[in-house]
Short mmCIF file of C-alpha atoms in Angstrom, two decimals:
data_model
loop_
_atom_site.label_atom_id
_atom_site.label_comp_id
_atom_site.label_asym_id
_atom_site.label_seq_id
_atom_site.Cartn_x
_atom_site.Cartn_y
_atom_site.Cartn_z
CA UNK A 9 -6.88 -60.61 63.84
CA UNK A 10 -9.02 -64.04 64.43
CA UNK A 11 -7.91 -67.21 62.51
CA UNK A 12 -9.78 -67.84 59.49
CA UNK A 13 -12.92 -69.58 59.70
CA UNK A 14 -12.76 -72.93 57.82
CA UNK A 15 -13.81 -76.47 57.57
CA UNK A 16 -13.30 -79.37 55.59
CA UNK A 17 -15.51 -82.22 55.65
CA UNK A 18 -15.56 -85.81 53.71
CA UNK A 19 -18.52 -87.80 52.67
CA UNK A 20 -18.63 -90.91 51.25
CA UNK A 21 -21.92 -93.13 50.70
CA UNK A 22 -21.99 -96.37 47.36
CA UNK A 23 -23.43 -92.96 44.96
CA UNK A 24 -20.99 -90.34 45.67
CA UNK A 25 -17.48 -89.28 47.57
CA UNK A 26 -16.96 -85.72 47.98
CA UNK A 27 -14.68 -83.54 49.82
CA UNK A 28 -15.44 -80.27 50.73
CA UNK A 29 -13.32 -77.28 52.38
CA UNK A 30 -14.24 -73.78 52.62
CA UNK A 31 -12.67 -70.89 54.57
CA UNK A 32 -15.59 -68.32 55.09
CA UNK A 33 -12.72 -65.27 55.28
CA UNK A 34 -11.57 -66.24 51.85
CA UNK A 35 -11.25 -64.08 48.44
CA UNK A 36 -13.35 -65.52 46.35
CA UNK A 37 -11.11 -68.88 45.10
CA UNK A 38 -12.61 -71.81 43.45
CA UNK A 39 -11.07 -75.40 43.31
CA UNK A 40 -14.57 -77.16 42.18
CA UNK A 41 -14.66 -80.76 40.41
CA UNK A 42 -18.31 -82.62 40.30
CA UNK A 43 -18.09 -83.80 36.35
CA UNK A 44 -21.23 -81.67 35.82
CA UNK A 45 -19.53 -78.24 33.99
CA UNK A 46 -22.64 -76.11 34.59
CA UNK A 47 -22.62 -77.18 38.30
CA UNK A 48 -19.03 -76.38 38.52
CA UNK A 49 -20.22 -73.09 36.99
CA UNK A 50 -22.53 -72.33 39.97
CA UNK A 51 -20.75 -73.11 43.05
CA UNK A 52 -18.10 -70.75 41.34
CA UNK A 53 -20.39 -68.16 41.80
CA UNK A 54 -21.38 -68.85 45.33
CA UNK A 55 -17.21 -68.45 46.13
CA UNK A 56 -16.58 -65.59 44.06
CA UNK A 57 -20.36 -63.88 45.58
CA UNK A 58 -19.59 -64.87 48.46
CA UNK A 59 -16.08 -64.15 49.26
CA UNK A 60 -15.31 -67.68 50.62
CA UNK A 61 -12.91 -70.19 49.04
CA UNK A 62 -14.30 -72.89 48.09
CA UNK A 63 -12.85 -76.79 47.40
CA UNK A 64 -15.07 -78.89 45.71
CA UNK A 65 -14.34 -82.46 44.86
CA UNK A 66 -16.82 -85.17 44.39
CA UNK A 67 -16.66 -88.65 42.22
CA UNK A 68 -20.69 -89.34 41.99
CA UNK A 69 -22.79 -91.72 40.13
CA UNK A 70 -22.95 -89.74 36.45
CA UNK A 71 -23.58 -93.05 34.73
CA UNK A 72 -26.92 -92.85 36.37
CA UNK A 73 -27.70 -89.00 36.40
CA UNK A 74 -26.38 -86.30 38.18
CA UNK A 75 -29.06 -86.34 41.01
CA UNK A 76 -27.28 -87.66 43.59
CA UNK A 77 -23.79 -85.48 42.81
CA UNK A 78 -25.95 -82.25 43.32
CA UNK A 79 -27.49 -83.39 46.20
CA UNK A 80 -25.45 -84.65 48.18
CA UNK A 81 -22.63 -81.62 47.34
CA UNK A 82 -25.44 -79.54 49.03
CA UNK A 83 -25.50 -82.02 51.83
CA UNK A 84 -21.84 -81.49 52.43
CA UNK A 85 -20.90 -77.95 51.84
CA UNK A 86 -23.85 -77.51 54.68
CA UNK A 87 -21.84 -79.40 56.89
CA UNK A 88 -19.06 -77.08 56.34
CA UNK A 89 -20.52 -74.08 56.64
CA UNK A 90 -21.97 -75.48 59.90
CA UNK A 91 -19.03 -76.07 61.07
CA UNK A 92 -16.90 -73.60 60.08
CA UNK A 93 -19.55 -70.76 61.51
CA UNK A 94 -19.27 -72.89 65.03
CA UNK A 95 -21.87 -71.28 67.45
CA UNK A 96 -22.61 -68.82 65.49
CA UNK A 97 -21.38 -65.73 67.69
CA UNK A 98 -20.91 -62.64 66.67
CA UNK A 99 -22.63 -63.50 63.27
CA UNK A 100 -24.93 -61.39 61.37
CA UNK A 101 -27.09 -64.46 60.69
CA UNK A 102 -29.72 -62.74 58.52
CA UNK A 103 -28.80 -62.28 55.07
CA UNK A 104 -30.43 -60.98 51.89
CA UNK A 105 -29.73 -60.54 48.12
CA UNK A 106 -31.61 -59.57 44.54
CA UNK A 107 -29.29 -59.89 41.95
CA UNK A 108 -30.39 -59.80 38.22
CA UNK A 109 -28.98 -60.78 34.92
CA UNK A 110 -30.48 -59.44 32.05
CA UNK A 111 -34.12 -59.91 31.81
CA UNK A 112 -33.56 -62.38 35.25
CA UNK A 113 -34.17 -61.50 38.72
CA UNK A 114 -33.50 -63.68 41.55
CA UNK A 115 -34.44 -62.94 45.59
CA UNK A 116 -32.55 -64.65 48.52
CA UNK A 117 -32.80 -64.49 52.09
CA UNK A 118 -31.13 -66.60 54.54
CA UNK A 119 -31.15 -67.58 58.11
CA UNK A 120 -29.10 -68.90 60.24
CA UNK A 121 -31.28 -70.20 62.58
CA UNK A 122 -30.96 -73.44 63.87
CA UNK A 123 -34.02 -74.25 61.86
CA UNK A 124 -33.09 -76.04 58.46
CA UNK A 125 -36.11 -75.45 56.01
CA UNK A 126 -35.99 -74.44 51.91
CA UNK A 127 -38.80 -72.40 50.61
CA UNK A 128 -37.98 -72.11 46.62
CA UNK A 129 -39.99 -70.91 43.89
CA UNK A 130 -38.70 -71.05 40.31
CA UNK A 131 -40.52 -71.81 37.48
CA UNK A 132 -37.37 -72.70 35.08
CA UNK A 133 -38.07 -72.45 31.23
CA UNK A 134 -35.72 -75.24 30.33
CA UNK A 135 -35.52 -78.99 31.89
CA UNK A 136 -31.80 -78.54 31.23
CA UNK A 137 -29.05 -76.47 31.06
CA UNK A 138 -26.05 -78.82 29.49
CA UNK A 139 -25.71 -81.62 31.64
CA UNK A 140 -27.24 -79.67 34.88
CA UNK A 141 -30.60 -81.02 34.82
CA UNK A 142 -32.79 -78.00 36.56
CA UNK A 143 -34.47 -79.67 38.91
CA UNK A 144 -31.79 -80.07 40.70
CA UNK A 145 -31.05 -77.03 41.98
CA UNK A 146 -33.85 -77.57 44.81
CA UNK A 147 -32.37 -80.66 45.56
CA UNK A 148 -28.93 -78.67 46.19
CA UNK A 149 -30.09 -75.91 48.19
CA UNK A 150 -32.67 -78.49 50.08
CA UNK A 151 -29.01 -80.29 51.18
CA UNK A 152 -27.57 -76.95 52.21
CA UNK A 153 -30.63 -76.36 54.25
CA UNK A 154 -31.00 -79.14 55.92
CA UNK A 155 -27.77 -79.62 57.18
CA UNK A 156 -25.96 -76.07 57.49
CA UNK A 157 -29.34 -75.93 60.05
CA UNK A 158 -30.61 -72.86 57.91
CA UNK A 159 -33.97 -70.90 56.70
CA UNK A 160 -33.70 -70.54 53.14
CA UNK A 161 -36.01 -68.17 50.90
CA UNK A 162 -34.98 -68.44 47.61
CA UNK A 163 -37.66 -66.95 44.70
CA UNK A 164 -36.74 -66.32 40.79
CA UNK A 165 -38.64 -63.09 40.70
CA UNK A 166 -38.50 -62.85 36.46
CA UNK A 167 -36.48 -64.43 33.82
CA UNK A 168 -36.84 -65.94 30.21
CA UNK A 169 -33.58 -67.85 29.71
CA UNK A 170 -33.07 -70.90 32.34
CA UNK A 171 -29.11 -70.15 32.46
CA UNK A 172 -29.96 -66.72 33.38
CA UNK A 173 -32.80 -67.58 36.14
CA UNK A 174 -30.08 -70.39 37.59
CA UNK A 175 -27.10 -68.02 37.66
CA UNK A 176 -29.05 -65.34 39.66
CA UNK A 177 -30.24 -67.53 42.42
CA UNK A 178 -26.52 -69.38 43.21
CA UNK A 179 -25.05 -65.50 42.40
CA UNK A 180 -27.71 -64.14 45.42
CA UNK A 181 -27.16 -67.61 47.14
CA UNK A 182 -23.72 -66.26 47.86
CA UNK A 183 -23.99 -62.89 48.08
CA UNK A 184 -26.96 -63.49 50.86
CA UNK A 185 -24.59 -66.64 52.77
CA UNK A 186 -21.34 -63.82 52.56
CA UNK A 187 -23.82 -61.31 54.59
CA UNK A 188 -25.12 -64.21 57.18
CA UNK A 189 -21.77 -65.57 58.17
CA UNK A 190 -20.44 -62.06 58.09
CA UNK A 191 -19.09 -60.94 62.07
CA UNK A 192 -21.47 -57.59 63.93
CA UNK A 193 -18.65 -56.10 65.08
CA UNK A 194 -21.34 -54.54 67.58
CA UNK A 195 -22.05 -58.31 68.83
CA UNK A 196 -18.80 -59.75 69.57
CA UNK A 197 -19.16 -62.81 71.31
CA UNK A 198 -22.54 -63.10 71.69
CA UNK A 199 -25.33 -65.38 69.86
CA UNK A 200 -27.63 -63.67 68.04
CA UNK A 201 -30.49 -64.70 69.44
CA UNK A 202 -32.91 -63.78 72.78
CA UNK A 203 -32.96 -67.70 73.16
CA UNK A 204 -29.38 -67.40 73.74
CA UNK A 205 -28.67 -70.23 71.52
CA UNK A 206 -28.61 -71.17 67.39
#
């Protein structure tokens, strides 16, 4: 059996210090900590979706806002996943997910392509969900993408409630990132790719 696939990767700047760890074989575990609850809330669900442990820790800036928590959390669990997927051989690197709650419906597709680029299209119905201010959850996933080196297509399809319409997006998020990083048995070994590279 191959050793697990994980990383761990520190980042400190003056507005936040985070440390993240993931293993990409995991079960689903969460160890999350960014003094935002609802935030906690969703990278729970991009573990548990996406059948990776996660460790989350990050002391940001909240006496400002949370923007630059969220952010830069998506900056560094990209470099994880980055590095814990290596050069990408072997990997399924497309992945896709709908997952609805209630009256929401939420659309993800993912890339792993070398290519880092966030195409998102939610109109939320609430500026807020608790502390989680909705905005940024493009500024999260526009971290991820940028440095996890990924094509991200993320589009709430329907939804009424902005919990809902948040919850199905990080919920596909996962489910979508679990299919990507997920080995092709039929491809051991070799990059997915006719360029030969990712």
């Amino acid at each position: 059996m191959n050793a697990p696939r994980t990383a761990e990767v520190t980042r400190n700047t003056r507005e936040t210090r985070i440390t993240v760890r993931v293993n990409l074989d995991g079960t689903g575990q969460s160890k999350l900590h960014t003094g935002i609850g609802f935030f906690d809330h969703m990278l729970d669900q991009i573990a548990r979706h996406g059948l990776m442990d996660l460790d989350i820790h990050c002391e940001g800036d909240l006496h400002i806002d949370g923007h630059h928590t969220v952010e830069d959390v998506g900056i560094t669990l990209g470099m994880a996943i980055a590095k814990a997927v290596g050069d990408k051989a072997g990997l399924t690197r497309y992945g896709h997910s709908y997952v609805p709650l209630d009256e929401a419906l939420s659309r993800v597709v993912i890339d792993l392509s070398g290519r880092p680029g966030l195409h998102m299209d939610c109109k939320f119905t609430a500026g807020s969900i608790g502390a989680f201010d909705t905005q940024l959850t493009f500024e999260f996933f526009q971290g991820f993408a940028n440095l996890a080196l990924a094509t991200v297509h993320i589009d709430n399809l329907k939804g009424h409630n902005a919990h809902h319409q948040a919850e199905t997006m990080f919920k596909a998020f996962g489910r979508a990132l679990r299919m990507a990083t997920t080995p092709d048995p039929r491809s051991a070994g070799v990059i997915p790719s006719t360029k030969g590279s990712l």
